[in-house]
Amino acid sequence: MHLEGTVLVGPDFEPVEGRVVVADGEIVRIEETGVESDAVILPAFVNAHTHIGDSIAKEAGEGLSLDELVAPPDGLKHRLLRDADREEKVAAMARTLRFMEATGTGTFLEFREGGVEGVAALRDALAGEGVAFGERAIESVVFGRDDPDVLSVADGYGASGARDADFGAVRAAARAADKPFGIHAGERDAADINPAMDLEPDFLVHMVHAEGIHLERLEDRGTPVVVCPRSNLVTNVGVPPVRRLTERTTVALGTDNVMTDSPSMFREMEFAAKLSDLPAREILRMATVNGAEIAGLNRGVVRKGADADLLVLDGDSDNLAGARDLVRAVVRRAGHADVSRVVIGGEPVVPRDG
Ligand SMILES: [Zn+2]
């Protein structure tokens, strides 16, 4: 198959009028044809931090603090999850997966609660087990927790935070299994940042309260950070120093809990761009190739040999028509209604089913 339009090529998203040729799930070449088309072709998004398990609890808990909302074991999220049956939770996750595909996300890095069974429930949602609309194409990179055995079924370990427990043993187990270890740090304050960094994680999540010493440590070890600025605003813990983090290390964007924020990368990009005022290209890298790099995947960029995960927008939609700066318009203005096609692993996902 091939896609034709203005192709945003490489990590700098250089616009090329032409086509992307795809075979066997890979981008085999990019041809400059000079053919003008309204389509805008960019890499599908990589959402670098999600908790989709709480898809049953959207917008619950107005006015609650971060701990009241999500702290285990008795935060509102955990009580609602205990009260819901498995079938309902899997169906809600499946609808979130379909929404993520429809809004251009090809891959997501999921922090999954509930040990081995929690991972199994997500895999059922991906497989369309008991869900009317069937299997999803979106690819998950699942970070399990709550059980040392979870590493036998998950792609990595995703720790809640260094103040909750001693993660030394699971960190070592992840290393022995050659699987990545990620951990939340610096969400409500700075106290758990150094202990998290002492574990030599493969990446950190949040870092809202990163101070000078932490930025130096990030730079020294080259530890990437996933930021979730909308989530941090909603839970009233502040906003991450996105610009200062990008000066020191690789930064990727995540939408965090479905309970608090819609898992649309368009919304996260717009918010992060306007909050930080970083160049649009930098924000688009945070929404694509940087997250892929954290997950060790060759995608999130339109180049020969990369996985064919692609998003096509209608550049002549009422929302995007007349844009003077295409990349800036994609980052700060585009949304779900501008999506005309989504291709994951070389296969069309949108349009596909109703
Ligand atoms: Zn999280």
mmCIF file of C-alpha atoms and ligand atoms in Angstrom:
data_model
loop_
_atom_site.group_PDB
_atom_site.id
_atom_site.type_symbol
_atom_site.label_atom_id
_atom_site.label_comp_id
_atom_site.label_asym_id
_atom_site.label_seq_id
_atom_site.Cartn_x
_atom_site.Cartn_y
_atom_site.Cartn_z
ATOM 1 C CA MET A 1 0.000 0.000 0.000
ATOM 2 C CA HIS A 2 1.014 3.623 -0.219
ATOM 3 C CA LEU A 3 -0.150 6.902 1.273
ATOM 4 C CA GLU A 4 0.107 10.176 -0.605
ATOM 5 C CA GLY A 5 0.267 13.723 0.657
ATOM 6 C CA THR A 6 2.559 16.078 2.518
ATOM 7 C CA VAL A 7 4.799 13.652 4.394
ATOM 8 C CA LEU A 8 6.454 14.867 7.598
ATOM 9 C CA VAL A 9 9.731 12.993 7.192
ATOM 10 C CA GLY A 10 12.285 12.032 9.818
ATOM 11 C CA PRO A 11 12.700 13.259 13.399
ATOM 12 C CA ASP A 12 12.533 16.890 12.213
ATOM 13 C CA PHE A 13 9.247 16.352 10.340
ATOM 14 C CA GLU A 14 10.527 17.929 7.115
ATOM 15 C CA PRO A 15 7.538 18.298 4.763
ATOM 16 C CA VAL A 16 7.906 16.407 1.471
ATOM 17 C CA GLU A 17 5.208 16.304 -1.217
ATOM 18 C CA GLY A 18 5.107 12.647 -2.105
ATOM 19 C CA ARG A 19 4.195 9.175 -0.968
ATOM 20 C CA VAL A 20 5.077 6.676 1.714
ATOM 21 C CA VAL A 21 5.333 3.114 0.397
ATOM 22 C CA VAL A 22 4.551 0.360 2.904
ATOM 23 C CA ALA A 23 5.108 -3.395 2.677
ATOM 24 C CA ASP A 24 5.146 -6.151 5.315
ATOM 25 C CA GLY A 25 4.418 -3.676 8.095
ATOM 26 C CA GLU A 26 7.414 -1.499 7.261
ATOM 27 C CA ILE A 27 8.066 1.783 5.511
ATOM 28 C CA VAL A 28 10.056 0.679 2.454
ATOM 29 C CA ARG A 29 10.566 4.081 0.836
ATOM 30 C CA ILE A 30 9.498 7.686 0.718
ATOM 31 C CA GLU A 31 9.122 9.053 -2.799
ATOM 32 C CA GLU A 32 9.209 12.749 -3.557
ATOM 33 C CA THR A 33 6.614 13.098 -6.327
ATOM 34 C CA GLY A 34 5.748 16.761 -6.042
ATOM 35 C CA VAL A 35 2.073 15.791 -6.236
ATOM 36 C CA GLU A 36 0.038 18.199 -4.174
ATOM 37 C CA SER A 37 -2.558 16.722 -1.876
ATOM 38 C CA ASP A 38 -4.437 17.959 1.176
ATOM 39 C CA ALA A 39 -3.441 14.880 3.168
ATOM 40 C CA VAL A 40 -0.821 15.307 5.889
ATOM 41 C CA ILE A 41 1.085 12.117 6.778
ATOM 42 C CA LEU A 42 2.877 11.809 10.084
ATOM 43 C CA PRO A 43 3.906 9.006 12.408
ATOM 44 C CA ALA A 44 1.139 7.536 14.563
ATOM 45 C CA PHE A 45 1.457 8.645 18.181
ATOM 46 C CA VAL A 46 3.203 6.767 20.963
ATOM 47 C CA ASN A 47 1.394 7.479 24.226
ATOM 48 C CA ALA A 48 4.230 6.986 26.699
ATOM 49 C CA HIS A 49 2.218 6.647 29.915
ATOM 50 C CA THR A 50 -1.302 5.378 30.508
ATOM 51 C CA HIS A 51 -3.429 3.637 33.123
ATOM 52 C CA ILE A 52 -6.385 2.489 31.046
ATOM 53 C CA GLY A 53 -7.653 0.129 33.749
ATOM 54 C CA ASP A 54 -9.706 2.949 35.258
ATOM 55 C CA SER A 55 -11.702 3.484 32.058
ATOM 56 C CA ILE A 56 -14.791 2.627 34.135
ATOM 57 C CA ALA A 57 -14.258 5.716 36.341
ATOM 58 C CA LYS A 58 -14.070 8.661 33.919
ATOM 59 C CA GLU A 59 -14.483 12.011 35.674
ATOM 60 C CA ALA A 60 -15.250 10.475 39.070
ATOM 61 C CA GLY A 61 -13.984 12.265 42.154
ATOM 62 C CA GLU A 62 -14.304 15.978 41.439
ATOM 63 C CA GLY A 63 -12.385 17.975 44.027
ATOM 64 C CA LEU A 64 -10.490 15.039 45.534
ATOM 65 C CA SER A 65 -6.741 15.203 46.163
ATOM 66 C CA LEU A 66 -4.288 12.937 44.359
ATOM 67 C CA ASP A 67 -4.184 10.503 47.311
ATOM 68 C CA GLU A 68 -7.962 10.443 47.690
ATOM 69 C CA LEU A 69 -8.282 9.719 43.977
ATOM 70 C CA VAL A 70 -5.641 7.124 43.182
ATOM 71 C CA ALA A 71 -3.557 6.084 46.218
ATOM 72 C CA PRO A 72 -3.746 2.337 46.872
ATOM 73 C CA PRO A 73 -5.509 0.591 48.506
ATOM 74 C CA ASP A 74 -8.498 2.824 49.269
ATOM 75 C CA GLY A 75 -8.343 5.727 46.830
ATOM 76 C CA LEU A 76 -11.601 6.234 44.906
ATOM 77 C CA LYS A 77 -10.146 4.582 41.792
ATOM 78 C CA HIS A 78 -9.358 1.367 43.666
ATOM 79 C CA ARG A 79 -12.761 1.258 45.357
ATOM 80 C CA LEU A 80 -14.555 1.698 42.017
ATOM 81 C CA LEU A 81 -12.367 -0.987 40.427
ATOM 82 C CA ARG A 82 -13.120 -3.424 43.278
ATOM 83 C CA ASP A 83 -16.857 -2.838 42.792
ATOM 84 C CA ALA A 84 -16.795 -3.459 39.033
ATOM 85 C CA ASP A 85 -16.832 -6.954 37.580
ATOM 86 C CA ARG A 86 -14.109 -8.149 35.233
ATOM 87 C CA GLU A 87 -16.278 -8.167 32.125
ATOM 88 C CA GLU A 88 -17.248 -4.537 32.641
ATOM 89 C CA LYS A 89 -13.607 -3.512 33.154
ATOM 90 C CA VAL A 90 -12.383 -5.361 30.047
ATOM 91 C CA ALA A 91 -15.182 -3.856 27.929
ATOM 92 C CA ALA A 92 -14.358 -0.342 29.172
ATOM 93 C CA MET A 93 -10.664 -0.831 28.385
ATOM 94 C CA ALA A 94 -11.545 -2.117 24.904
ATOM 95 C CA ARG A 95 -13.501 1.053 24.185
ATOM 96 C CA THR A 96 -10.530 3.137 25.330
ATOM 97 C CA LEU A 97 -8.253 1.143 23.001
ATOM 98 C CA ARG A 98 -10.589 1.841 20.091
ATOM 99 C CA PHE A 99 -10.663 5.535 20.978
ATOM 100 C CA MET A 100 -6.874 5.681 21.135
ATOM 101 C CA GLU A 101 -6.642 4.127 17.661
ATOM 102 C CA ALA A 102 -9.252 6.547 16.301
ATOM 103 C CA THR A 103 -7.228 9.498 17.623
ATOM 104 C CA GLY A 104 -4.038 8.288 15.941
ATOM 105 C CA THR A 105 -2.199 6.376 18.652
ATOM 106 C CA GLY A 106 -0.378 3.267 17.407
ATOM 107 C CA THR A 107 1.447 2.286 20.592
ATOM 108 C CA PHE A 108 1.000 2.912 24.317
ATOM 109 C CA LEU A 109 3.100 2.258 27.400
ATOM 110 C CA GLU A 110 0.652 1.022 30.020
ATOM 111 C CA PHE A 111 1.255 0.856 33.770
ATOM 112 C CA ARG A 112 -0.988 -2.009 34.745
ATOM 113 C CA GLU A 113 -2.172 -2.663 38.271
ATOM 114 C CA GLY A 114 -3.319 -6.033 39.575
ATOM 115 C CA GLY A 115 -0.363 -8.329 38.909
ATOM 116 C CA VAL A 116 -0.616 -11.237 36.468
ATOM 117 C CA GLU A 117 -4.424 -11.038 36.316
ATOM 118 C CA GLY A 118 -4.273 -7.294 35.579
ATOM 119 C CA VAL A 119 -2.054 -7.964 32.565
ATOM 120 C CA ALA A 120 -4.378 -10.788 31.428
ATOM 121 C CA ALA A 121 -7.396 -8.440 31.555
ATOM 122 C CA LEU A 122 -5.622 -5.911 29.317
ATOM 123 C CA ARG A 123 -4.604 -8.648 26.870
ATOM 124 C CA ASP A 124 -8.255 -9.765 26.735
ATOM 125 C CA ALA A 125 -9.308 -6.195 25.909
ATOM 126 C CA LEU A 126 -6.697 -6.057 23.126
ATOM 127 C CA ALA A 127 -7.877 -9.420 21.777
ATOM 128 C CA GLY A 128 -11.515 -8.271 21.870
ATOM 129 C CA GLU A 129 -12.423 -11.071 24.277
ATOM 130 C CA GLY A 130 -16.174 -10.728 24.954
ATOM 131 C CA VAL A 131 -16.255 -7.351 23.204
ATOM 132 C CA ALA A 132 -18.667 -6.802 20.314
ATOM 133 C CA PHE A 133 -16.219 -5.015 18.012
ATOM 134 C CA GLY A 134 -13.317 -7.470 18.308
ATOM 135 C CA GLU A 135 -9.534 -7.333 18.287
ATOM 136 C CA ARG A 136 -7.551 -4.076 18.308
ATOM 137 C CA ALA A 137 -4.451 -3.310 16.252
ATOM 138 C CA ILE A 138 -2.936 -0.813 18.693
ATOM 139 C CA GLU A 139 0.205 -2.189 20.324
ATOM 140 C CA SER A 140 0.680 -2.230 24.066
ATOM 141 C CA VAL A 141 3.918 -2.219 25.996
ATOM 142 C CA VAL A 142 2.687 -3.423 29.384
ATOM 143 C CA PHE A 143 4.461 -2.590 32.636
ATOM 144 C CA GLY A 144 3.026 -4.841 35.345
ATOM 145 C CA ARG A 145 3.276 -4.497 39.133
ATOM 146 C CA ASP A 146 1.947 -5.850 42.452
ATOM 147 C CA ASP A 147 3.496 -9.303 41.958
ATOM 148 C CA PRO A 148 7.099 -10.403 41.301
ATOM 149 C CA ASP A 149 5.717 -13.048 38.885
ATOM 150 C CA VAL A 150 4.220 -10.331 36.718
ATOM 151 C CA LEU A 151 7.495 -10.131 34.797
ATOM 152 C CA SER A 152 6.707 -13.533 33.298
ATOM 153 C CA VAL A 153 3.735 -12.033 31.411
ATOM 154 C CA ALA A 154 4.430 -8.273 31.230
ATOM 155 C CA ASP A 155 6.876 -6.449 28.962
ATOM 156 C CA GLY A 156 8.407 -4.636 31.923
ATOM 157 C CA TYR A 157 7.863 -3.534 35.528
ATOM 158 C CA GLY A 158 6.068 -0.260 36.333
ATOM 159 C CA ALA A 159 6.527 0.757 39.974
ATOM 160 C CA SER A 160 4.094 3.029 41.792
ATOM 161 C CA GLY A 161 6.763 5.124 43.534
ATOM 162 C CA ALA A 162 9.778 4.804 45.806
ATOM 163 C CA ARG A 163 7.866 5.934 48.908
ATOM 164 C CA ASP A 164 5.404 3.012 48.627
ATOM 165 C CA ALA A 165 7.780 0.051 49.019
ATOM 166 C CA ASP A 166 11.327 -1.185 48.557
ATOM 167 C CA PHE A 167 11.608 -1.973 44.870
ATOM 168 C CA GLY A 168 15.222 -3.206 44.999
ATOM 169 C CA ALA A 169 14.324 -6.860 44.457
ATOM 170 C CA VAL A 170 11.905 -6.318 41.542
ATOM 171 C CA ARG A 171 14.336 -3.876 39.987
ATOM 172 C CA ALA A 172 16.990 -6.592 40.051
ATOM 173 C CA ALA A 173 14.494 -9.152 38.734
ATOM 174 C CA ALA A 174 13.610 -6.879 35.797
ATOM 175 C CA ARG A 175 17.281 -6.475 34.985
ATOM 176 C CA ALA A 176 17.818 -10.246 35.167
ATOM 177 C CA ALA A 177 14.830 -10.773 32.843
ATOM 178 C CA ASP A 178 16.218 -8.088 30.504
ATOM 179 C CA LYS A 179 12.970 -6.135 30.792
ATOM 180 C CA PRO A 180 12.612 -2.374 31.337
ATOM 181 C CA PHE A 181 11.853 -0.911 34.772
ATOM 182 C CA GLY A 182 9.959 2.389 35.035
ATOM 183 C CA ILE A 183 8.830 4.262 38.137
ATOM 184 C CA HIS A 184 6.718 7.275 39.098
ATOM 185 C CA ALA A 185 8.765 10.010 40.781
ATOM 186 C CA GLY A 186 8.334 13.605 41.882
ATOM 187 C CA GLU A 187 4.597 13.725 41.349
ATOM 188 C CA ARG A 188 3.429 15.341 44.604
ATOM 189 C CA ASP A 189 6.839 16.491 45.932
ATOM 190 C CA ALA A 190 10.566 15.915 45.461
ATOM 191 C CA ALA A 191 11.056 13.423 48.312
ATOM 192 C CA ASP A 192 10.814 10.237 46.250
ATOM 193 C CA ILE A 193 12.974 11.388 43.323
ATOM 194 C CA ASN A 194 16.450 10.467 44.604
ATOM 195 C CA PRO A 195 15.292 7.072 45.958
ATOM 196 C CA ALA A 196 13.670 6.362 42.563
ATOM 197 C CA MET A 197 16.835 7.366 40.720
ATOM 198 C CA ASP A 198 18.936 5.201 43.038
ATOM 199 C CA LEU A 199 17.137 2.208 41.464
ATOM 200 C CA GLU A 200 18.695 3.147 38.099
ATOM 201 C CA PRO A 201 15.340 2.977 36.307
ATOM 202 C CA ASP A 202 15.064 2.829 32.532
ATOM 203 C CA PHE A 203 12.712 5.805 32.709
ATOM 204 C CA LEU A 204 10.899 8.016 35.209
ATOM 205 C CA VAL A 205 7.310 9.264 35.080
ATOM 206 C CA HIS A 206 6.134 12.785 36.108
ATOM 207 C CA MET A 207 9.117 14.678 37.650
ATOM 208 C CA VAL A 208 6.865 17.673 38.379
ATOM 209 C CA HIS A 209 9.090 18.616 41.315
ATOM 210 C CA ALA A 210 12.500 17.993 39.708
ATOM 211 C CA GLU A 211 15.197 20.185 41.250
ATOM 212 C CA GLY A 212 18.709 21.058 40.052
ATOM 213 C CA ILE A 213 20.353 17.964 41.534
ATOM 214 C CA HIS A 214 17.771 15.709 39.896
ATOM 215 C CA LEU A 215 18.236 17.347 36.507
ATOM 216 C CA GLU A 216 21.980 16.753 36.825
ATOM 217 C CA ARG A 217 21.420 13.105 37.682
ATOM 218 C CA LEU A 218 19.055 12.700 34.712
ATOM 219 C CA GLU A 219 21.657 14.139 32.401
ATOM 220 C CA ASP A 220 24.513 12.078 33.873
ATOM 221 C CA ARG A 221 22.707 8.771 33.415
ATOM 222 C CA GLY A 222 20.737 9.748 30.318
ATOM 223 C CA THR A 223 17.514 8.643 32.016
ATOM 224 C CA PRO A 224 14.434 9.542 29.945
ATOM 225 C CA VAL A 225 11.350 11.118 31.522
ATOM 226 C CA VAL A 226 7.672 10.774 30.624
ATOM 227 C CA VAL A 227 5.625 13.843 31.502
ATOM 228 C CA CYS A 228 1.825 13.974 31.884
ATOM 229 C CA PRO A 229 1.098 17.692 32.281
ATOM 230 C CA ARG A 230 -2.707 17.578 32.018
ATOM 231 C CA SER A 231 -2.908 14.899 34.681
ATOM 232 C CA ASN A 232 -0.661 16.890 37.011
ATOM 233 C CA LEU A 233 -2.852 19.949 36.570
ATOM 234 C CA VAL A 234 -6.027 17.986 37.297
ATOM 235 C CA THR A 235 -4.639 16.383 40.465
ATOM 236 C CA ASN A 236 -3.374 19.796 41.569
ATOM 237 C CA VAL A 237 0.265 18.808 42.106
ATOM 238 C CA GLY A 238 1.695 21.501 39.812
ATOM 239 C CA VAL A 239 3.008 21.183 36.269
ATOM 240 C CA PRO A 240 6.296 19.604 35.143
ATOM 241 C CA PRO A 241 9.233 21.798 34.083
ATOM 242 C CA VAL A 242 8.955 20.480 30.525
ATOM 243 C CA ARG A 243 11.412 22.898 28.966
ATOM 244 C CA ARG A 244 14.118 22.337 31.606
ATOM 245 C CA LEU A 245 13.678 18.565 31.336
ATOM 246 C CA THR A 246 14.103 18.651 27.541
ATOM 247 C CA GLU A 247 17.374 20.538 27.994
ATOM 248 C CA ARG A 248 18.754 17.566 29.962
ATOM 249 C CA THR A 249 17.246 14.373 28.595
ATOM 250 C CA THR A 250 14.760 12.632 26.311
ATOM 251 C CA VAL A 251 11.196 13.591 27.245
ATOM 252 C CA ALA A 252 8.038 11.840 26.076
ATOM 253 C CA LEU A 253 4.342 12.609 26.610
ATOM 254 C CA GLY A 254 1.725 10.463 28.298
ATOM 255 C CA THR A 255 -1.940 10.986 29.101
ATOM 256 C CA ASP A 256 -1.874 9.048 32.444
ATOM 257 C CA ASN A 257 -5.158 7.866 34.017
ATOM 258 C CA VAL A 258 -8.221 7.625 31.772
ATOM 259 C CA MET A 259 -10.148 8.463 34.956
ATOM 260 C CA THR A 260 -8.779 12.025 34.910
ATOM 261 C CA ASP A 261 -7.945 12.703 31.247
ATOM 262 C CA SER A 262 -9.039 11.611 27.807
ATOM 263 C CA PRO A 263 -6.261 9.478 26.255
ATOM 264 C CA SER A 264 -6.034 11.693 23.159
ATOM 265 C CA MET A 265 -2.490 12.671 22.221
ATOM 266 C CA PHE A 266 -3.871 15.679 20.354
ATOM 267 C CA ARG A 267 -5.084 17.107 23.651
ATOM 268 C CA GLU A 268 -1.836 16.317 25.466
ATOM 269 C CA MET A 269 0.287 17.854 22.693
ATOM 270 C CA GLU A 270 -1.738 21.048 22.601
ATOM 271 C CA PHE A 271 -1.550 21.464 26.356
ATOM 272 C CA ALA A 272 2.182 20.654 26.577
ATOM 273 C CA ALA A 273 2.966 22.999 23.668
ATOM 274 C CA LYS A 274 1.072 25.930 25.123
ATOM 275 C CA LEU A 275 2.319 25.290 28.659
ATOM 276 C CA SER A 276 6.007 25.068 27.708
ATOM 277 C CA ASP A 277 6.063 27.148 24.527
ATOM 278 C CA LEU A 278 8.620 24.675 23.160
ATOM 279 C CA PRO A 279 8.934 24.463 19.357
ATOM 280 C CA ALA A 280 6.158 22.367 17.798
ATOM 281 C CA ARG A 281 8.691 19.895 16.369
ATOM 282 C CA GLU A 282 10.008 19.159 19.849
ATOM 283 C CA ILE A 283 6.477 18.502 21.138
ATOM 284 C CA LEU A 284 5.692 16.244 18.178
ATOM 285 C CA ARG A 285 8.857 14.226 18.886
ATOM 286 C CA MET A 286 7.656 13.895 22.505
ATOM 287 C CA ALA A 287 4.374 12.451 21.195
ATOM 288 C CA THR A 288 5.992 10.013 18.768
ATOM 289 C CA VAL A 289 9.629 8.974 18.409
ATOM 290 C CA ASN A 290 10.756 9.745 21.971
ATOM 291 C CA GLY A 291 8.198 7.370 23.477
ATOM 292 C CA ALA A 292 9.158 4.721 20.911
ATOM 293 C CA GLU A 293 12.795 5.145 21.912
ATOM 294 C CA ILE A 294 11.918 4.596 25.589
ATOM 295 C CA ALA A 295 10.104 1.389 24.617
ATOM 296 C CA GLY A 296 12.993 0.268 22.373
ATOM 297 C CA LEU A 297 10.818 0.358 19.234
ATOM 298 C CA ASN A 298 11.712 1.459 15.707
ATOM 299 C CA ARG A 299 8.662 3.618 15.070
ATOM 300 C CA GLY A 300 7.225 7.052 15.739
ATOM 301 C CA VAL A 301 9.111 8.456 12.763
ATOM 302 C CA VAL A 302 8.530 8.359 9.018
ATOM 303 C CA ARG A 303 11.727 6.905 7.601
ATOM 304 C CA LYS A 304 12.791 3.909 5.559
ATOM 305 C CA GLY A 305 12.883 0.734 7.658
ATOM 306 C CA ALA A 306 10.681 2.023 10.490
ATOM 307 C CA ASP A 307 7.443 0.269 11.443
ATOM 308 C CA ALA A 308 4.529 1.478 9.293
ATOM 309 C CA ASP A 309 2.481 3.173 12.029
ATOM 310 C CA LEU A 310 1.070 6.224 10.303
ATOM 311 C CA LEU A 311 -1.536 8.897 10.806
ATOM 312 C CA VAL A 312 -3.161 10.829 7.976
ATOM 313 C CA LEU A 313 -4.888 14.137 8.657
ATOM 314 C CA ASP A 314 -7.107 16.145 6.327
ATOM 315 C CA GLY A 315 -5.115 19.344 5.891
ATOM 316 C CA ASP A 316 -8.142 20.909 4.204
ATOM 317 C CA SER A 317 -10.531 20.339 7.109
ATOM 318 C CA ASP A 318 -12.318 23.446 8.348
ATOM 319 C CA ASN A 319 -10.031 23.264 11.379
ATOM 320 C CA LEU A 320 -6.682 23.015 9.529
ATOM 321 C CA ALA A 321 -7.277 24.738 6.163
ATOM 322 C CA GLY A 322 -4.981 27.687 5.542
ATOM 323 C CA ALA A 323 -2.422 26.791 8.221
ATOM 324 C CA ARG A 324 0.768 28.817 7.706
ATOM 325 C CA ASP A 325 2.889 26.409 9.725
ATOM 326 C CA LEU A 326 1.855 22.808 9.222
ATOM 327 C CA VAL A 327 3.725 21.163 12.116
ATOM 328 C CA ARG A 328 2.586 23.878 14.510
ATOM 329 C CA ALA A 329 -1.017 23.385 13.339
ATOM 330 C CA VAL A 330 -0.776 19.613 13.877
ATOM 331 C CA VAL A 331 0.588 20.066 17.404
ATOM 332 C CA ARG A 332 -1.460 22.996 18.671
ATOM 333 C CA ARG A 333 -4.727 22.743 16.749
ATOM 334 C CA ALA A 334 -5.439 19.334 15.173
ATOM 335 C CA GLY A 335 -7.887 16.891 16.718
ATOM 336 C CA HIS A 336 -9.960 13.773 16.290
ATOM 337 C CA ALA A 337 -12.191 15.313 13.588
ATOM 338 C CA ASP A 338 -9.162 15.935 11.328
ATOM 339 C CA VAL A 339 -8.150 12.247 11.259
ATOM 340 C CA SER A 340 -8.777 10.641 7.878
ATOM 341 C CA ARG A 341 -6.697 7.464 8.160
ATOM 342 C CA VAL A 342 -4.765 5.500 10.763
ATOM 343 C CA VAL A 343 -2.409 2.691 9.768
ATOM 344 C CA ILE A 344 -0.887 0.419 12.410
ATOM 345 C CA GLY A 345 1.703 -2.204 11.493
ATOM 346 C CA GLY A 346 1.000 -1.518 7.826
ATOM 347 C CA GLU A 347 -2.723 -2.314 8.193
ATOM 348 C CA PRO A 348 -5.544 0.243 7.928
ATOM 349 C CA VAL A 349 -7.310 0.715 11.247
ATOM 350 C CA VAL A 350 -9.272 3.878 10.462
ATOM 351 C CA PRO A 351 -11.485 3.680 8.543
ATOM 352 C CA ARG A 352 -12.241 0.056 9.472
ATOM 353 C CA ASP A 353 -15.177 -0.596 11.727
ATOM 354 C CA GLY A 354 -18.122 1.265 13.150
HETATM 355 ZN ZN ZN B 1 1.048 6.780 36.247
#
